[in-house]
Amino acid sequence: MGVEEITAEELNTEKFIEEQIRKISETVGEGIAINALSGGVDSSVVTMLGHKALGKKLTTYFIDNGLMRTGEPQGVELEFARFGVRVLIIDAKKEFFNSLKGITDPEKKREAITQTFYKKVFSKLVIDSGAKYLLQGTILTDIDETVAGIKRQHNVFEQLGIDPQKAFGYRIIEPLIQLRKDGVRKVAKALGLRHDRMPFPGPALVARVIGVITPKRIELIRKATAITEDELADTGAFQYMAILHRDRVTGMRDGKRVYGLQIEIRCWDSIDARTATPTKLSYETQRKLADRIVTEVPEVVSVTYNITPKPPSTMEAI
Amino acid sequence: MGVEEITAEELNTEKFIEEQIRKISETVGEGIAINALSGGVDSSVVTMLGHKALGKKLTTYFIDNGLMRTGEPQGVELEFARFGVRVLIIDAKKEFFNSLKGITDPEKKREAITQTFYKKVFSKLVIDSGAKYLLQGTILTDIDETVAGIKRQHNVFEQLGIDPQKAFGYRIIEPLIQLRKDGVRKVAKALGLRHDRMPFPGPALVARVIGVITPKRIELIRKATAITEDELADTGAFQYMAILHRDRVTGMRDGKRVYGLQIEIRCWDSIDARTATPTKLSYETQRKLADRIVTEVPEVVSVTYNITPKPPSTMEAI
């Protein structure tokens, strides 16, 4: 069974919201539902739709994997509190750091995060909650060129490590399956949610660290990211980021030669991320940014700025 | 026995040159002498002084270690040809690449280069030539806080792997021992030599490669260095360089995701290299430089520009 696309242009947000609320409500009935909120626009919209449809029959979890930016879990909690939505924050930092131990291959890092999320953390919440309805923020782009319908649901259970035999009775609800990102942003706006945030990768700060992932290296890139987002907030750029390199370079600290860390800054001008050019930052902005990083994150002795367009570069480094 | 410094201010270049020519001539007498020319200002000045003092009694070798910039061996040969000085180019690429195989530690790379130069290549030339007089471009800065005189000569024999017992009869001649770099540059100018060249590290392009050294990686940084020196020649900067990183980053080539190489550009404004700031290059200069590198060196998908001052950075990365 195929999925009928609703383009952003033809989307009537008011009608869409009403319809999805009604469908969720009808599907769940007197049951209970569960969803995981990441803070991204897709899961935020699903959380709001679910809340409007189900109220207290929906439990929304925010899984703190320890890989987020400064204040992100609290920021998400606060944003939803103003709509009366209670978000339960689950501390799963240990599980995620353990699963990432020693891995340097970017694909394997992504896989470790996905596996830990589904198989270790979320599946336990699903089972313990007793909920039979899962709300998911899948969008059309996620299933492009793949199958829709029943087979997809099998996939979700597989990811959760739930035996499809035992999954009898579970239902996956995907209210955004007909939309693409621009459509979801329109719905977010209509719901009063923040909808203009900078894109941020799924594997969070792990996508900004070359080499092994440790709590210390994540804390370091978290600090550099906070400084970068602070200093570049007024640029109007499409996306900006700090990247922790694995290569060390010589530096001077207290008059002594040290072998220190490097941070690369990327700041992109782009319409749709398909092509992009480095933002023309002033010399002063670049110098201030570098000075703050080497001062506030003293393990870092070198900061560089990307000057390559995409292609042949890509937005993210890994 | 100490060495009496001659400062650049008090240096009378004409008198100095005359005196050193006389001393070399008196010391060598009817013997034969040998020296290694690297193309740097110290060994260039020594070569000219030796040539003026000894003519054909001096043999000057240029050891091509395969780690130099584009056209360097030929450039040095040509520069001295115009003074009637014949430079013998010795192809020792294999010896140097073999000694560097698999080494990633920067200190060990430097040590491998030094050992190969003295113990494997130059010592053979010294012995085979039958010359008992070695001209060396040692300057006062090289021996700061170390011993002068006979003990130093022991060190040189040790470096050459020549038993000090058997070294009886060998003489090391160091005409520049009383000068520092600024003094040497004054003498170079007076001799009609190029004296205003950008500083370049002893380990040559090896100092510009993070990670293992292979002929392929050296060829790659050689190309990037040539482009960088070409594009930044008019900046009037103190020093500029390209650095090949070990970390790979994602890129796009022919519409496909690749895991490509990164080049970092550093361009420094400085008086004396003790402190330095990144040169304020125009956006267009940076973009043109990056575009040329990713086009002419297609293994590279990302180019960055250093925005950190020294300290906490250093001029070179390794």
XYZ file of C-alpha atoms in Angstrom:
636
model
C 0.000 0.000 0.000
C 1.459 3.341 -1.066
C 1.576 6.634 0.761
C -0.045 9.691 -0.841
C 2.206 12.728 -0.612
C 0.875 16.075 0.576
C 3.183 18.793 -0.742
C 3.941 21.856 1.379
C 2.079 24.047 -1.146
C -1.146 22.064 -1.090
C -0.968 21.483 2.655
C -3.832 23.050 4.630
C -2.269 23.041 8.076
C -5.484 23.644 10.016
C -7.305 20.827 8.255
C -4.244 18.536 8.505
C -3.897 19.086 12.262
C -7.614 18.502 12.877
C -7.587 15.328 10.811
C -4.491 13.845 12.441
C -5.813 14.580 15.935
C -9.066 12.827 15.045
C -7.246 9.806 13.553
C -4.914 9.397 16.540
C -7.834 9.718 18.929
C -9.916 7.154 17.040
C -7.017 4.703 16.736
C -5.946 4.807 20.372
C -9.446 5.004 21.798
C -9.265 4.211 25.509
C -5.744 2.726 25.135
C -2.470 4.332 26.097
C 0.270 5.595 23.790
C 3.926 6.407 24.015
C 6.389 8.458 21.969
C 10.010 9.546 22.016
C 10.712 13.231 21.590
C 14.164 14.202 20.290
C 13.577 17.938 20.135
C 13.743 17.885 16.327
C 10.812 19.300 14.389
C 9.327 15.904 13.377
C 9.062 14.419 16.844
C 8.014 17.789 18.267
C 5.048 17.999 15.903
C 4.075 14.393 16.666
C 4.247 15.115 20.387
C 1.912 18.111 20.009
C -0.558 16.220 17.825
C -0.504 13.274 20.230
C -0.978 15.541 23.213
C -3.934 17.305 21.622
C -5.504 13.957 20.692
C -4.763 11.964 23.834
C -3.851 14.264 26.720
C -2.717 12.143 29.660
C -3.158 8.921 27.701
C 0.110 9.815 25.931
C 3.472 9.481 27.670
C 6.284 11.392 26.000
C 9.885 10.452 26.733
C 12.984 12.449 26.037
C 15.957 10.090 26.046
C 19.045 11.929 27.227
C 21.871 10.110 25.448
C 24.526 12.486 26.779
C 25.359 13.470 23.206
C 23.269 16.640 22.990
C 24.189 20.271 23.003
C 24.341 22.395 26.169
C 20.920 22.635 27.841
C 19.079 20.695 25.143
C 17.150 18.266 27.379
C 16.069 21.122 29.653
C 15.239 23.330 26.674
C 12.941 20.706 25.202
C 11.293 20.117 28.577
C 10.655 23.854 28.990
C 9.340 24.355 25.459
C 6.690 21.699 25.964
C 5.875 22.736 29.513
C 4.456 25.982 28.126
C 1.900 23.867 26.221
C 1.142 21.813 29.311
C 2.910 18.761 27.888
C 4.902 16.814 30.413
C 8.103 15.301 29.043
C 9.810 12.532 31.002
C 13.581 12.770 30.698
C 15.287 9.388 30.761
C 18.973 9.400 31.645
C 20.578 6.871 29.303
C 24.031 8.457 29.085
C 25.838 5.357 30.333
C 24.155 3.047 27.834
C 25.102 5.284 24.907
C 28.696 5.943 25.967
C 29.216 2.242 26.615
C 27.920 1.340 23.167
C 30.254 3.874 21.525
C 33.389 2.808 23.375
C 36.422 2.440 21.106
C 34.515 2.946 17.842
C 36.104 5.320 15.310
C 34.212 4.390 12.131
C 31.440 6.980 11.566
C 28.943 4.430 10.213
C 29.489 2.122 13.174
C 28.970 5.033 15.555
C 25.614 5.795 13.932
C 24.665 2.136 14.110
C 25.641 1.935 17.802
C 23.440 4.949 18.585
C 20.452 3.543 16.659
C 20.798 0.099 18.242
C 21.133 1.519 21.735
C 18.158 3.784 21.250
C 15.820 1.105 19.952
C 17.030 -2.190 21.382
C 18.294 -1.108 24.803
C 16.460 2.023 25.856
C 13.216 2.654 24.007
C 12.120 -0.980 23.805
C 12.321 -1.214 27.598
C 10.177 1.925 27.945
C 7.636 0.574 25.470
C 7.354 -2.750 27.263
C 7.366 -1.313 30.790
C 4.748 1.323 29.904
C 2.278 -1.279 28.738
C 1.405 1.070 25.887
C 0.343 -0.658 22.684
C 0.391 2.489 20.551
C 3.664 4.054 19.381
C 3.606 7.509 17.837
C 6.466 8.042 15.411
C 7.653 11.099 13.485
C 8.450 9.241 10.241
C 8.201 11.524 7.211
C 7.879 10.639 3.548
C 11.572 11.278 2.898
C 12.427 8.593 5.472
C 10.685 5.904 3.454
C 11.529 7.072 -0.044
C 12.222 4.061 -2.229
C 11.214 1.694 0.551
C 8.030 -0.088 1.354
C 5.076 1.409 3.163
C 2.367 -0.212 5.220
C 2.568 -3.491 7.104
C 6.117 -4.328 6.098
C 7.351 -1.028 7.564
C 5.707 -1.858 10.876
C 7.591 -5.137 10.918
C 10.758 -3.092 10.503
C 9.953 -0.944 13.496
C 9.358 -3.973 15.698
C 12.564 -5.469 14.449
C 14.409 -2.288 15.412
C 12.819 -2.461 18.829
C 13.840 -6.076 19.193
C 10.185 -7.014 19.661
C 9.240 -10.362 18.130
C 6.616 -9.610 15.436
C 4.660 -12.604 16.798
C 4.539 -11.052 20.223
C 3.945 -7.639 18.640
C 0.349 -8.650 18.036
C -1.785 -5.809 19.226
C 0.905 -3.117 18.934
C 0.137 -0.271 16.554
C 2.564 2.232 15.062
C 1.005 5.613 14.328
C 2.847 7.863 11.897
C 0.903 11.109 11.490
C 3.543 12.830 9.320
C 4.064 10.030 6.809
C 2.546 12.055 3.929
C 4.736 15.125 4.486
C 8.239 16.217 3.698
C 10.386 18.499 5.865
C 8.939 21.758 4.528
C 5.416 20.500 5.186
C 6.327 19.496 8.738
C 7.812 22.965 9.332
C 4.508 24.560 8.235
C 2.580 22.364 10.666
C 5.088 23.152 13.443
C 4.568 26.857 12.850
C 0.786 26.449 12.919
C 1.097 24.580 16.217
C 3.127 27.432 17.725
C 6.302 25.343 17.885
C 9.784 26.564 17.039
C 10.136 25.704 13.378
C 13.118 27.695 12.132
C 15.901 25.944 13.962
C 19.177 25.134 12.311
C 19.425 21.541 11.024
C 21.169 19.287 13.528
C 22.296 15.749 12.763
C 20.603 12.662 14.175
C 23.713 11.300 15.924
C 23.958 14.702 17.666
C 27.451 15.771 18.789
C 28.840 12.372 17.753
C 28.591 13.681 14.188
C 30.942 16.498 15.216
C 33.734 14.361 16.656
C 36.337 12.645 14.462
C 37.767 9.605 16.250
C 36.704 7.947 19.488
C 33.739 9.131 21.531
C 34.291 9.637 25.255
C 32.347 11.747 27.771
C 35.379 14.074 27.878
C 35.525 14.562 24.102
C 31.757 15.122 23.942
C 31.989 17.685 26.753
C 34.751 19.430 24.826
C 32.821 19.644 21.537
C 29.716 20.663 23.528
C 31.599 23.693 24.879
C 33.038 24.581 21.465
C 29.580 24.190 19.903
C 27.991 26.514 22.478
C 30.655 29.174 21.791
C 30.267 28.776 18.014
C 26.461 28.994 18.127
C 26.725 32.028 20.386
C 29.254 33.899 18.223
C 27.668 33.049 14.864
C 23.987 33.425 15.832
C 23.720 36.808 14.087
C 25.265 35.720 10.786
C 21.964 34.514 9.336
C 23.884 31.525 7.998
C 22.067 28.338 7.013
C 24.087 26.204 9.430
C 27.232 26.536 11.535
C 29.140 23.997 13.553
C 32.307 23.150 15.446
C 34.117 19.881 14.663
C 36.639 18.204 16.944
C 39.457 16.651 14.935
C 41.375 13.563 15.953
C 44.707 14.877 14.673
C 46.696 16.702 17.298
C 48.969 19.642 16.477
C 51.722 21.402 18.398
C 50.842 24.400 20.487
C 52.189 26.543 23.308
C 50.737 26.569 26.820
C 52.496 28.390 29.683
C 55.603 28.733 27.508
C 55.775 24.985 26.939
C 55.316 22.936 23.792
C 52.170 20.820 23.982
C 50.443 18.451 21.631
C 46.931 19.865 21.600
C 43.549 19.527 19.957
C 42.089 21.194 16.897
C 38.603 22.529 16.277
C 37.330 23.236 12.780
C 34.520 25.738 12.264
C 32.127 25.396 9.353
C 29.542 28.067 8.588
C 27.393 27.552 5.505
C 25.330 29.721 3.203
C 22.780 27.492 1.503
C 19.184 27.313 0.298
C 18.511 23.600 0.662
C 21.826 21.988 1.761
C 22.298 20.430 -1.672
C 25.013 22.951 -2.484
C 26.588 25.394 -0.058
C 29.345 27.974 0.227
C 31.358 29.035 3.275
C 29.873 32.179 4.831
C 31.998 35.303 4.376
C 32.695 36.008 8.031
C 34.649 39.087 9.053
C 38.235 38.635 10.202
C 37.227 40.005 13.612
C 34.391 37.478 13.992
C 36.726 34.610 13.134
C 39.450 35.817 15.474
C 37.021 36.382 18.348
C 35.542 32.922 17.872
C 38.997 31.291 17.831
C 40.143 33.328 20.843
C 37.089 32.295 22.862
C 37.549 28.627 22.007
C 41.267 28.448 22.887
C 40.570 30.395 26.095
C 37.436 28.602 27.282
C 38.486 25.159 26.049
C 42.221 25.145 26.860
C 42.826 21.617 25.496
C 42.386 23.241 22.066
C 45.439 25.008 20.595
C 44.274 25.442 17.004
C 41.042 26.599 15.369
C 40.462 26.610 11.610
C 37.686 27.875 9.368
C 36.404 25.871 6.398
C 36.895 27.637 3.043
C 35.675 24.845 0.710
C 32.222 24.802 -0.930
C 29.883 21.808 -1.167
C 30.647 19.990 -3.402
C 33.316 18.664 -3.086
C 32.847 19.193 0.667
C 29.738 18.068 2.515
C 27.922 20.034 5.245
C 29.091 17.730 8.031
C 32.620 16.336 8.298
C 31.666 12.734 9.068
C 86.592 27.460 24.606
C 83.756 29.890 23.988
C 82.520 31.446 20.776
C 82.514 35.228 20.475
C 79.248 36.504 19.015
C 79.209 39.027 16.187
C 75.833 40.783 16.214
C 74.148 41.763 12.960
C 74.594 45.462 13.827
C 78.339 45.284 14.435
C 78.898 42.920 11.509
C 81.040 44.344 8.709
C 80.061 41.968 5.925
C 82.949 42.829 3.582
C 85.528 42.306 6.306
C 83.762 39.156 7.556
C 83.677 37.567 4.098
C 87.339 38.391 3.440
C 88.390 36.969 6.798
C 86.413 33.734 6.465
C 87.736 33.124 2.939
C 91.288 33.589 4.226
C 90.715 31.260 7.212
C 89.143 28.492 5.092
C 91.936 28.792 2.543
C 94.644 28.625 5.239
C 93.033 25.692 7.014
C 92.475 23.518 3.953
C 95.735 24.445 2.230
C 96.339 21.948 -0.554
C 93.739 19.511 0.873
C 90.227 18.903 -0.376
C 86.956 19.858 1.296
C 83.330 18.809 1.108
C 80.019 20.351 2.130
C 76.300 19.641 1.946
C 74.081 22.375 0.553
C 70.417 22.304 1.576
C 69.368 25.486 -0.171
C 68.776 27.253 3.142
C 70.601 30.510 3.790
C 73.220 29.038 6.175
C 74.500 26.302 3.898
C 74.218 28.626 0.876
C 76.523 31.200 2.499
C 78.985 28.472 3.517
C 78.986 27.128 -0.047
C 79.797 30.571 -1.464
C 82.548 31.237 1.094
C 84.023 27.794 0.479
C 83.854 28.253 -3.270
C 85.604 31.620 -3.088
C 88.293 30.166 -0.817
C 88.839 26.778 -2.445
C 87.413 26.756 -5.969
C 87.662 23.203 -7.338
C 89.156 21.891 -4.102
C 85.606 22.069 -2.659
C 82.924 19.560 -3.621
C 79.365 20.659 -2.817
C 76.612 18.066 -2.589
C 72.902 18.639 -2.630
C 71.194 15.597 -1.146
C 67.793 15.131 -2.748
C 65.792 13.411 -0.018
C 62.554 13.475 -2.029
C 60.969 15.627 0.663
C 61.512 19.040 -0.932
C 59.171 21.433 -2.641
C 58.529 21.461 -6.388
C 61.711 22.248 -8.332
C 63.867 22.841 -5.258
C 66.880 20.681 -6.207
C 66.952 22.216 -9.713
C 66.414 25.711 -8.311
C 69.410 25.389 -6.003
C 71.548 23.973 -8.805
C 70.620 26.889 -11.074
C 71.158 29.537 -8.425
C 74.722 28.380 -7.831
C 75.465 27.769 -11.513
C 75.223 31.519 -12.088
C 78.183 31.925 -9.674
C 80.104 29.150 -11.402
C 79.588 26.797 -8.462
C 78.900 23.218 -9.460
C 76.487 21.392 -7.173
C 76.343 17.594 -7.308
C 72.800 16.350 -6.762
C 72.673 13.014 -4.946
C 69.453 11.054 -5.317
C 68.754 9.600 -1.868
C 64.961 9.468 -2.077
C 64.766 5.734 -1.441
C 66.942 5.891 1.667
C 64.803 8.643 3.204
C 61.409 7.123 2.356
C 62.570 3.750 3.668
C 63.688 5.283 6.945
C 60.338 7.060 7.376
C 58.175 4.019 6.647
C 55.316 3.594 9.102
C 56.434 6.367 11.482
C 53.716 8.750 12.682
C 55.428 10.395 15.674
C 56.794 13.805 14.572
C 59.938 13.553 16.736
C 60.750 10.111 15.371
C 60.302 11.394 11.825
C 62.821 14.189 12.485
C 65.211 11.690 14.030
C 64.872 9.319 11.049
C 65.696 12.163 8.654
C 68.735 13.280 10.683
C 70.043 9.732 11.038
C 69.578 8.966 7.362
C 71.248 12.196 6.336
C 74.337 11.756 8.518
C 74.782 8.032 9.038
C 73.612 6.654 5.703
C 74.097 9.294 3.044
C 76.510 12.046 3.975
C 79.002 9.839 5.823
C 79.393 7.721 2.688
C 80.055 10.835 0.613
C 82.611 12.084 3.136
C 84.469 8.790 3.221
C 84.296 8.154 -0.530
C 85.437 11.687 -1.361
C 88.614 11.316 0.678
C 88.071 14.886 1.876
C 89.347 15.589 5.365
C 87.724 19.021 5.638
C 83.987 19.412 6.254
C 82.424 22.839 5.849
C 79.308 23.249 7.999
C 76.736 26.035 8.283
C 76.397 25.877 12.064
C 75.278 29.219 13.531
C 75.505 30.485 17.097
C 71.830 29.749 17.757
C 72.471 26.062 16.966
C 74.919 25.750 19.841
C 73.243 28.040 22.379
C 73.634 26.547 25.826
C 75.845 23.791 24.488
C 79.565 23.412 24.312
C 81.789 24.879 21.666
C 85.154 23.774 20.373
C 86.582 20.259 20.421
C 83.621 18.622 22.100
C 81.295 19.856 19.352
C 83.534 18.296 16.736
C 83.236 14.989 18.554
C 79.462 15.390 18.217
C 79.670 15.889 14.490
C 81.763 12.748 14.041
C 79.336 10.862 16.210
C 76.464 12.042 14.008
C 78.405 10.891 10.975
C 79.035 7.536 12.577
C 82.772 8.129 12.230
C 84.812 6.753 15.127
C 86.539 9.773 16.763
C 89.710 7.648 16.888
C 89.620 7.167 13.156
C 88.525 10.774 12.735
C 92.117 11.842 13.374
C 93.001 14.278 10.673
C 89.396 15.334 9.870
C 88.630 18.995 10.442
C 85.199 20.617 10.767
C 85.117 24.210 9.529
C 82.210 26.347 10.728
C 82.574 29.852 9.233
C 79.210 31.128 10.565
C 79.590 30.011 14.160
C 79.777 33.591 15.492
C 76.614 34.775 13.721
C 72.881 34.515 14.245
C 70.261 34.291 11.474
C 70.048 38.051 10.870
C 73.833 38.236 10.532
C 73.863 35.340 8.068
C 71.167 37.069 5.991
C 73.344 40.213 5.806
C 76.289 38.138 4.572
C 74.046 36.322 2.056
C 72.893 39.675 0.680
C 76.487 40.915 0.399
C 77.377 37.713 -1.491
C 74.540 38.306 -3.953
C 72.580 35.301 -2.714
C 68.825 35.182 -2.188
C 68.439 36.184 1.450
C 64.771 37.075 1.870
C 63.220 33.647 1.467
C 60.422 32.456 3.672
C 61.555 30.235 6.564
C 61.201 26.559 5.685
C 61.561 23.748 8.221
C 64.543 21.395 8.324
C 62.492 18.204 7.826
C 61.057 19.883 4.697
C 57.604 18.689 3.593
C 57.643 16.004 6.302
C 56.904 18.851 8.714
C 53.739 19.530 6.716
C 52.275 16.024 6.821
C 50.393 14.689 9.840
C 50.554 10.891 9.950
C 52.599 8.487 7.854
C 55.005 9.630 5.152
C 54.752 7.973 1.759
C 55.916 9.173 -1.664
C 52.231 9.652 -2.557
C 51.450 11.803 0.476
C 54.598 13.882 -0.087
C 53.643 14.387 -3.739
C 50.206 15.518 -2.613
C 51.472 18.089 -0.089
C 54.082 19.202 -2.655
C 51.285 20.076 -5.088
C 49.216 21.830 -2.402
C 52.324 23.725 -1.254
C 53.084 24.916 -4.790
C 49.498 26.186 -5.189
C 49.567 27.872 -1.777
C 52.917 29.569 -2.412
C 51.684 30.695 -5.824
C 48.385 32.129 -4.568
C 49.775 33.780 -1.421
C 53.047 35.128 -2.868
C 51.689 38.687 -3.029
C 50.355 38.820 0.527
C 53.661 39.980 1.996
C 53.020 37.524 4.825
C 55.879 36.299 7.025
C 55.218 32.642 6.195
C 52.496 30.573 4.565
C 52.060 26.843 4.262
C 49.770 23.949 3.415
C 49.413 21.073 5.893
C 48.087 17.629 5.016
C 45.963 16.232 7.836
C 45.638 12.565 8.688
C 41.927 12.803 9.531
C 39.676 12.110 6.593
C 36.316 13.813 6.132
C 33.317 13.107 3.925
C 33.101 14.753 0.559
C 31.324 14.468 -2.777
C 33.028 13.386 -5.998
C 30.996 12.675 -9.154
C 27.815 12.693 -7.095
C 29.143 10.017 -4.746
C 30.065 10.167 -1.079
C 33.816 9.753 -0.576
C 36.072 9.797 2.427
C 38.653 12.361 1.358
C 41.654 14.301 2.551
C 41.920 17.675 4.228
C 44.450 20.457 3.702
C 44.895 23.219 6.256
C 46.334 26.566 5.154
C 48.297 28.712 7.578
C 49.432 32.219 6.652
C 51.226 34.218 9.331
C 51.927 37.858 10.032
C 54.954 38.023 12.292
C 58.131 39.973 13.022
C 60.327 37.224 14.433
C 58.155 34.068 14.628
C 57.983 34.341 18.417
C 54.387 35.536 18.213
C 52.231 35.591 15.104
C 48.694 36.279 13.922
C 46.777 34.789 10.993
C 47.001 37.067 7.935
C 43.734 38.814 7.063
C 43.219 37.276 3.627
C 40.288 38.340 1.473
C 37.376 35.934 1.102
C 38.106 35.751 -2.630
C 41.762 34.806 -2.050
C 40.755 32.054 0.349
C 38.064 30.703 -1.955
C 40.352 30.770 -4.996
C 43.064 28.945 -3.064
C 40.623 26.271 -1.852
C 39.096 25.898 -5.319
C 42.503 25.395 -6.907
C 43.521 22.798 -4.323
C 40.336 20.690 -4.589
C 40.537 20.913 -8.401
C 44.251 20.261 -8.920
C 44.579 17.772 -6.039
C 41.316 15.811 -6.304
C 42.084 13.517 -3.348
C 41.402 16.617 -1.212
C 37.750 17.418 -0.445
C 38.200 19.980 2.328
C 40.453 23.012 2.809
C 40.538 25.078 5.990
C 42.259 28.303 7.010
C 43.900 28.724 10.400
C 42.351 31.515 12.521
C 44.344 31.008 15.742
C 47.279 33.220 16.791
C 50.615 31.984 18.177
C 50.435 31.376 21.104
C 48.608 29.086 21.769
C 49.248 27.853 18.217
C 52.734 27.397 16.803
C 53.854 28.346 13.293
C 54.083 24.740 12.110
C 51.504 22.062 12.961
C 53.952 19.321 13.933
